[in-house]
Amino acid sequence: MSDTRVIKVNGEEIEVPSNLTLLQACEAAGEEIPRFCYHERLSVAGNCRMCLIEVKGGPPKPVASCAQNVRDLRPGPDGAPPELFTNTPMVKKAREGVMEFLLINHPLDCPICDQGGECDLQDQAMAYGRDGSRYEENKRAVEEKHMGPLIKTIMTRCIQCTRCVRFATEIAGVDDLGLVNRGENAEITTYLEKAVESELTGNLIDVCPVGALTSKPYAFNARPWELRKTETIDAMDAVGSNIRVDARGREVLRILPVLHEDVNEEWIADKSRFVWDGLRRQRLDRPYVRRDGRLEPASWDEALGAAAEKLKAAPAERIAGLVGDLVPTEAVKALKDLLDGVGTPHMDCRQDGALKGVAAGADRRSYLFNTTIAGLEEADAILLVGTNPRKEAAMVNARLRKTWLGDLGVRIGLIGERADLSYDYDYLGAGPDALAALARGEGAFFDVLKGARRPAIILGMGALARADGEAALAAAAALAGQVGAVRDGWNGFNVLHTAAARVGALDLGFLPGEGGRDFDAILDGCSAREIDVVYNLGADEFDTRRLNGAFVIYQGHHGDAGARHADVILPGAAYTEQNAIYVNTEGRPQLASRAIFPPGEAREDWAILRALSDRVGKTLAYDDLFALRQAMIEAAPALGRIDQTGEADAAPFALSALGTEGPLDAAPFVSPVADYYLTNPVARASKTMAECSAAAGGAQAMAAE
């Protein structure tokens, strides 16, 4: 831990760590320091000079507080504490001068600028600037830059704070942005007029303190004071990023990140941020029933009646239930209780076929990201198996890059597809052979893992969602045991999920019961006419034509693959339209809040299932969300520990129980995410995501590579 020093800020004594900057020390004392180039998560540039303060006994001029540390201060006479001043005439005059320089070339675009009302330059010009300008020359103009379908650029507004350059280089790990030329000709550019190739480009909008970089899809849609703001949870991947949904009326107009140090820090991935236009396109807003081979609009009474009639008529052993990737935990619980009431053991949530060995009641650490996302920063050796975290969990990849850039000198190894992950890694092989060799203690990277104090193994769906997935899991668990990845105070065995609903469904045991069929077997049963009725709760990421032999009840929010092969459609709510709990890949339950109401006649998922259970004669034992959550937490106590990870007990974690030893296929591991931008029904309905996919070359080009 760093040593501390006593300093005075505006006459008040305060003790602060000596490694703080003067800016941080002043803010610890409660004084606000204006800044443009300084950002807590980026390196210090010291080029806007807005953070000037006066240091007593220092040079006879203001000091840039972001670029000097407390440890560099000299004590006063007789060892008196160093003194800092943030409100003297010298400081006031210096800040007014800096602001005047910054505004020399800045256009007066405030009335038509999308940053208006949320602009740092606007706020600080009001607070610290002069009431007029002495500059009478012509302002310069800068040519606009092309940065892809997400970022709108008006570079004449740029004040060269270089935040965007530092974010792209340090956090995102791409070298697409830079500052060229000097003096009046200086400008930020993408060099070759190309899109910034990263899944984190939307954060450039957040770090820009002026209106030079704004959101292209959101441009001219609304002003911030018109929007109703709701903090909730993202469901585009299994990270559980904290987001704020800004809506006007019944339309989502913008999604922004919310600070959560343990999950997404203050960033979010582009799909999470820009998918909002897909929330209102291709929506299921009324029930449908298939008549004479065609889906026709129906009333809720007709649709629920048709579904209930089939469920009551079919024998229990010929009914099955499926759960998709975006489903809230409450709906999973309601469907499980309905199927249990009907008496069928055929149910599964693993539409990709991963983790087939997991049974209801299993130790949840066998399918969690046990190190936790923030805990990755403590790892000193990391092995990635069958995963491309940049596409599957962009915020986990950002944390891996942060770890790689840290002080521990972490080594990262990869088994699977070669990819640009934004950090260096040791490529160990393409498939199970390399994993088996490591499990036998062979290779230099085994010694790296063995010699690490805190090794971590991250197992992706590319290794688990295949026929030999259980054998791959067993091999990874054996390796983890040999290198000491699980020990007192450290659990380095991690499963990286890609589906927001998966961990919650596994916690609730939405898995085949005794004698029950798993996902593949249910589909085979439909083809063989051995399953008569399938309740499909939002599952779209499989070949839905395999359901054609059965009567399919589809409950979901978009007219995607699942709805096309349904006989009854019950319109549900999307993740922004219902109060729910989502459990992320770490096993962290988080509360999602309703930002808008579902469109048309669509209803919340659990309420639809509650109404249907009444029709079937198997009425669920709860009438409101609170009672449902009580039943859910009783079935899976971990779901009640909101925003917490880890198990309540500290019982040893048995690696030997994971997976089933068997032959490993020679086929290489392949990431399940072929196209980052088109992974679920909401994303596929989004025009913005389609443009991003085309700009990135689309799924076909990536597969060809």
Short mmCIF file of C-alpha atoms in Angstrom, two decimals, residues 333-573:
data_model
loop_
_atom_site.label_atom_id
_atom_site.label_comp_id
_atom_site.label_asym_id
_atom_site.label_seq_id
_atom_site.Cartn_x
_atom_site.Cartn_y
_atom_site.Cartn_z
CA LYS A 333 -39.21 -20.63 -13.23
CA ALA A 334 -42.82 -20.22 -14.38
CA LEU A 335 -42.35 -22.55 -17.37
CA LYS A 336 -40.54 -25.14 -15.24
CA ASP A 337 -43.36 -25.14 -12.71
CA LEU A 338 -45.94 -25.47 -15.50
CA LEU A 339 -44.10 -28.41 -17.09
CA ASP A 340 -43.62 -30.04 -13.67
CA GLY A 341 -47.34 -29.61 -13.08
CA VAL A 342 -48.14 -31.26 -16.40
CA GLY A 343 -45.75 -34.06 -15.42
CA THR A 344 -43.19 -34.05 -18.24
CA PRO A 345 -39.44 -34.54 -17.64
CA HIS A 346 -38.53 -33.27 -21.14
CA MET A 347 -37.06 -29.78 -20.79
CA ASP A 348 -33.75 -28.10 -21.55
CA CYS A 349 -32.19 -24.62 -21.75
CA ARG A 350 -28.95 -25.59 -23.55
CA GLN A 351 -29.90 -24.95 -27.16
CA ASP A 352 -26.24 -25.05 -28.21
CA GLY A 353 -25.79 -28.49 -26.59
CA ALA A 354 -23.13 -27.33 -24.10
CA LEU A 355 -22.57 -28.71 -20.58
CA LYS A 356 -24.59 -31.86 -21.17
CA GLY A 357 -23.25 -33.39 -17.97
CA VAL A 358 -24.83 -30.74 -15.75
CA ALA A 359 -27.87 -32.05 -13.87
CA ALA A 360 -30.40 -30.27 -11.68
CA GLY A 361 -28.89 -29.54 -8.27
CA ALA A 362 -25.27 -29.64 -9.51
CA ASP A 363 -22.60 -27.50 -7.83
CA ARG A 364 -23.11 -24.19 -9.64
CA ARG A 365 -19.37 -23.54 -9.60
CA SER A 366 -19.07 -26.23 -12.27
CA TYR A 367 -20.66 -23.88 -14.82
CA LEU A 368 -19.69 -20.40 -13.57
CA PHE A 369 -16.97 -17.88 -14.32
CA ASN A 370 -15.57 -18.46 -10.85
CA THR A 371 -12.60 -16.07 -10.96
CA THR A 372 -15.14 -13.25 -11.59
CA ILE A 373 -14.56 -10.62 -14.25
CA ALA A 374 -12.85 -8.19 -11.89
CA GLY A 375 -10.88 -11.08 -10.37
CA LEU A 376 -9.11 -11.60 -13.70
CA GLU A 377 -6.91 -8.63 -12.80
CA GLU A 378 -5.31 -10.78 -10.07
CA ALA A 379 -4.46 -13.67 -12.41
CA ASP A 380 -0.84 -14.07 -13.51
CA ALA A 381 -1.35 -16.81 -16.14
CA ILE A 382 -4.48 -17.32 -18.24
CA LEU A 383 -5.43 -20.09 -20.66
CA LEU A 384 -8.27 -19.55 -23.16
CA VAL A 385 -9.82 -22.77 -24.48
CA GLY A 386 -12.31 -22.76 -27.36
CA THR A 387 -13.28 -19.13 -27.00
CA ASN A 388 -12.89 -15.81 -28.75
CA PRO A 389 -13.80 -13.45 -25.90
CA ARG A 390 -13.58 -10.41 -28.18
CA LYS A 391 -16.71 -11.62 -30.01
CA GLU A 392 -18.38 -13.65 -27.26
CA ALA A 393 -17.95 -11.27 -24.30
CA ALA A 394 -16.32 -7.99 -25.33
CA MET A 395 -16.23 -6.62 -21.77
CA VAL A 396 -14.43 -9.74 -20.52
CA ASN A 397 -11.94 -9.28 -23.35
CA ALA A 398 -11.41 -5.65 -22.32
CA ARG A 399 -10.68 -6.86 -18.78
CA LEU A 400 -8.23 -9.44 -20.15
CA ARG A 401 -6.43 -6.67 -22.04
CA LYS A 402 -6.35 -4.55 -18.89
CA THR A 403 -4.83 -7.51 -17.01
CA TRP A 404 -2.28 -8.05 -19.80
CA LEU A 405 -1.28 -4.38 -19.62
CA GLY A 406 -0.98 -4.52 -15.81
CA ASP A 407 2.00 -4.97 -13.53
CA LEU A 408 1.80 -8.74 -13.05
CA GLY A 409 3.41 -9.64 -16.38
CA VAL A 410 0.57 -12.04 -17.15
CA ARG A 411 1.05 -14.69 -19.86
CA ILE A 412 -2.00 -15.67 -21.91
CA GLY A 413 -2.33 -18.88 -23.90
CA LEU A 414 -4.95 -19.72 -26.54
CA ILE A 415 -6.25 -23.06 -27.76
CA GLY A 416 -8.72 -22.57 -30.60
CA GLU A 417 -9.12 -20.23 -33.56
CA ARG A 418 -6.39 -17.68 -34.15
CA ALA A 419 -7.86 -14.20 -33.78
CA ASP A 420 -6.86 -10.63 -33.04
CA LEU A 421 -7.81 -10.41 -29.37
CA SER A 422 -6.18 -6.97 -28.85
CA TYR A 423 -3.35 -8.45 -26.75
CA ASP A 424 -0.45 -10.83 -27.28
CA TYR A 425 -0.89 -14.52 -26.51
CA ASP A 426 0.92 -17.81 -26.92
CA TYR A 427 -0.86 -19.83 -29.59
CA LEU A 428 -0.88 -23.42 -28.39
CA GLY A 429 -2.98 -25.19 -31.03
CA ALA A 430 -6.35 -25.30 -32.74
CA GLY A 431 -8.14 -28.11 -30.97
CA PRO A 432 -8.42 -30.84 -28.34
CA ASP A 433 -4.97 -32.28 -29.07
CA ALA A 434 -3.32 -29.20 -27.58
CA LEU A 435 -5.62 -29.33 -24.54
CA ALA A 436 -4.92 -33.04 -24.01
CA ALA A 437 -1.16 -32.40 -24.25
CA LEU A 438 -1.38 -29.71 -21.57
CA ALA A 439 -3.49 -32.01 -19.38
CA ARG A 440 -0.65 -34.57 -19.65
CA GLY A 441 1.78 -31.93 -18.39
CA GLU A 442 3.48 -31.36 -21.75
CA GLY A 443 4.63 -28.07 -23.26
CA ALA A 444 6.18 -24.85 -22.03
CA PHE A 445 2.85 -23.25 -21.22
CA PHE A 446 2.09 -26.01 -18.73
CA ASP A 447 5.12 -24.82 -16.78
CA VAL A 448 3.81 -21.25 -17.00
CA LEU A 449 0.48 -22.31 -15.49
CA LYS A 450 2.14 -24.56 -12.93
CA GLY A 451 4.48 -21.79 -11.78
CA ALA A 452 1.77 -19.15 -11.53
CA ARG A 453 0.45 -18.02 -8.16
CA ARG A 454 -3.04 -17.52 -9.54
CA PRO A 455 -3.58 -19.38 -12.82
CA ALA A 456 -6.94 -19.09 -14.61
CA ILE A 457 -8.49 -21.34 -17.25
CA ILE A 458 -11.37 -19.93 -19.33
CA LEU A 459 -13.42 -22.55 -21.15
CA GLY A 460 -15.65 -21.26 -23.93
CA MET A 461 -18.69 -22.63 -25.70
CA GLY A 462 -16.48 -23.45 -28.70
CA ALA A 463 -15.02 -26.28 -26.60
CA LEU A 464 -18.17 -27.27 -24.69
CA ALA A 465 -20.90 -27.05 -27.35
CA ARG A 466 -19.79 -30.08 -29.37
CA ALA A 467 -20.17 -33.84 -29.21
CA ASP A 468 -16.99 -34.29 -27.16
CA GLY A 469 -17.75 -31.28 -24.95
CA GLU A 470 -17.89 -33.37 -21.77
CA ALA A 471 -14.48 -34.90 -22.54
CA ALA A 472 -13.05 -31.40 -23.20
CA LEU A 473 -14.52 -30.24 -19.87
CA ALA A 474 -12.93 -33.22 -18.09
CA ALA A 475 -9.54 -32.52 -19.71
CA ALA A 476 -9.69 -28.84 -18.73
CA ALA A 477 -10.69 -29.78 -15.17
CA ALA A 478 -7.79 -32.26 -14.97
CA LEU A 479 -5.41 -29.53 -16.14
CA ALA A 480 -6.84 -27.10 -13.58
CA GLY A 481 -6.23 -29.67 -10.86
CA GLN A 482 -2.64 -30.26 -11.92
CA VAL A 483 -1.68 -26.57 -12.04
CA GLY A 484 -3.48 -25.66 -8.82
CA ALA A 485 -6.05 -23.39 -10.45
CA VAL A 486 -8.46 -24.09 -7.59
CA ARG A 487 -7.04 -23.57 -4.10
CA ASP A 488 -7.85 -21.75 -0.87
CA GLY A 489 -8.77 -18.16 -1.69
CA TRP A 490 -8.60 -18.65 -5.47
CA ASN A 491 -10.82 -20.38 -8.02
CA GLY A 492 -9.34 -20.10 -11.50
CA PHE A 493 -11.72 -22.52 -13.26
CA ASN A 494 -14.09 -20.55 -15.51
CA VAL A 495 -16.86 -21.26 -17.98
CA LEU A 496 -17.56 -18.31 -20.30
CA HIS A 497 -21.21 -18.36 -21.34
CA THR A 498 -22.63 -16.50 -24.33
CA ALA A 499 -26.35 -16.53 -23.37
CA ALA A 500 -27.83 -14.09 -20.84
CA ALA A 501 -30.45 -16.60 -19.67
CA ARG A 502 -28.25 -19.68 -19.36
CA VAL A 503 -26.86 -19.46 -15.82
CA GLY A 504 -30.21 -18.55 -14.28
CA ALA A 505 -31.89 -21.48 -16.07
CA LEU A 506 -29.15 -23.87 -14.91
CA ASP A 507 -29.54 -22.55 -11.34
CA LEU A 508 -33.26 -23.32 -11.48
CA GLY A 509 -32.61 -26.79 -12.90
CA PHE A 510 -34.37 -26.29 -16.24
CA LEU A 511 -32.80 -29.55 -17.36
CA PRO A 512 -34.08 -33.01 -18.29
CA GLY A 513 -35.64 -34.81 -15.34
CA GLU A 514 -35.40 -38.54 -14.71
CA GLY A 515 -35.84 -40.25 -18.09
CA GLY A 516 -36.16 -36.84 -19.76
CA ARG A 517 -34.86 -35.77 -23.15
CA ASP A 518 -32.23 -33.05 -23.63
CA PHE A 519 -32.47 -30.35 -26.33
CA ASP A 520 -31.23 -32.51 -29.22
CA ALA A 521 -33.30 -35.49 -28.15
CA ILE A 522 -36.43 -33.31 -27.99
CA LEU A 523 -35.81 -32.18 -31.58
CA ASP A 524 -35.21 -35.77 -32.65
CA GLY A 525 -38.45 -36.74 -30.90
CA CYS A 526 -40.34 -34.12 -32.91
CA SER A 527 -38.98 -35.48 -36.18
CA ALA A 528 -39.83 -39.05 -35.11
CA ARG A 529 -43.36 -38.00 -34.02
CA GLU A 530 -42.60 -39.05 -30.45
CA ILE A 531 -43.12 -35.52 -29.06
CA ASP A 532 -46.55 -34.00 -29.70
CA VAL A 533 -46.31 -30.55 -28.10
CA VAL A 534 -43.28 -28.28 -27.63
CA TYR A 535 -43.40 -25.09 -25.58
CA ASN A 536 -40.66 -22.92 -27.07
CA LEU A 537 -39.86 -20.02 -24.74
CA GLY A 538 -37.77 -17.69 -26.89
CA ALA A 539 -35.36 -20.24 -28.41
CA ASP A 540 -34.30 -19.16 -31.92
CA GLU A 541 -30.64 -20.17 -32.27
CA PHE A 542 -31.15 -23.67 -33.72
CA ASP A 543 -32.67 -25.26 -36.80
CA THR A 544 -36.32 -24.67 -35.93
CA ARG A 545 -37.43 -26.82 -38.89
CA ARG A 546 -36.63 -29.82 -36.70
CA LEU A 547 -39.73 -28.95 -34.65
CA ASN A 548 -42.07 -29.51 -37.59
CA GLY A 549 -43.33 -32.91 -36.39
CA ALA A 550 -44.88 -31.40 -33.24
CA PHE A 551 -47.42 -28.72 -32.27
CA VAL A 552 -45.24 -25.73 -31.31
CA ILE A 553 -46.27 -23.00 -28.88
CA TYR A 554 -43.81 -20.12 -29.30
CA GLN A 555 -43.56 -17.38 -26.73
CA GLY A 556 -41.20 -14.56 -27.66
CA HIS A 557 -40.88 -10.95 -28.72
CA HIS A 558 -39.55 -11.02 -32.30
CA GLY A 559 -40.70 -12.67 -35.48
CA ASP A 560 -37.54 -14.70 -35.88
CA ALA A 561 -36.79 -18.38 -36.56
CA GLY A 562 -38.84 -19.69 -33.63
CA ALA A 563 -41.99 -17.83 -34.66
CA ARG A 564 -41.78 -19.02 -38.28
CA HIS A 565 -42.21 -22.64 -37.21
CA ALA A 566 -44.89 -22.13 -34.56
CA ASP A 567 -48.56 -23.12 -34.44
CA VAL A 568 -49.46 -20.69 -31.66
CA ILE A 569 -47.56 -17.46 -30.99
CA LEU A 570 -47.85 -15.76 -27.60
CA PRO A 571 -46.20 -12.29 -27.79
CA GLY A 572 -43.86 -11.63 -24.88
CA ALA A 573 -41.75 -8.73 -23.64
#
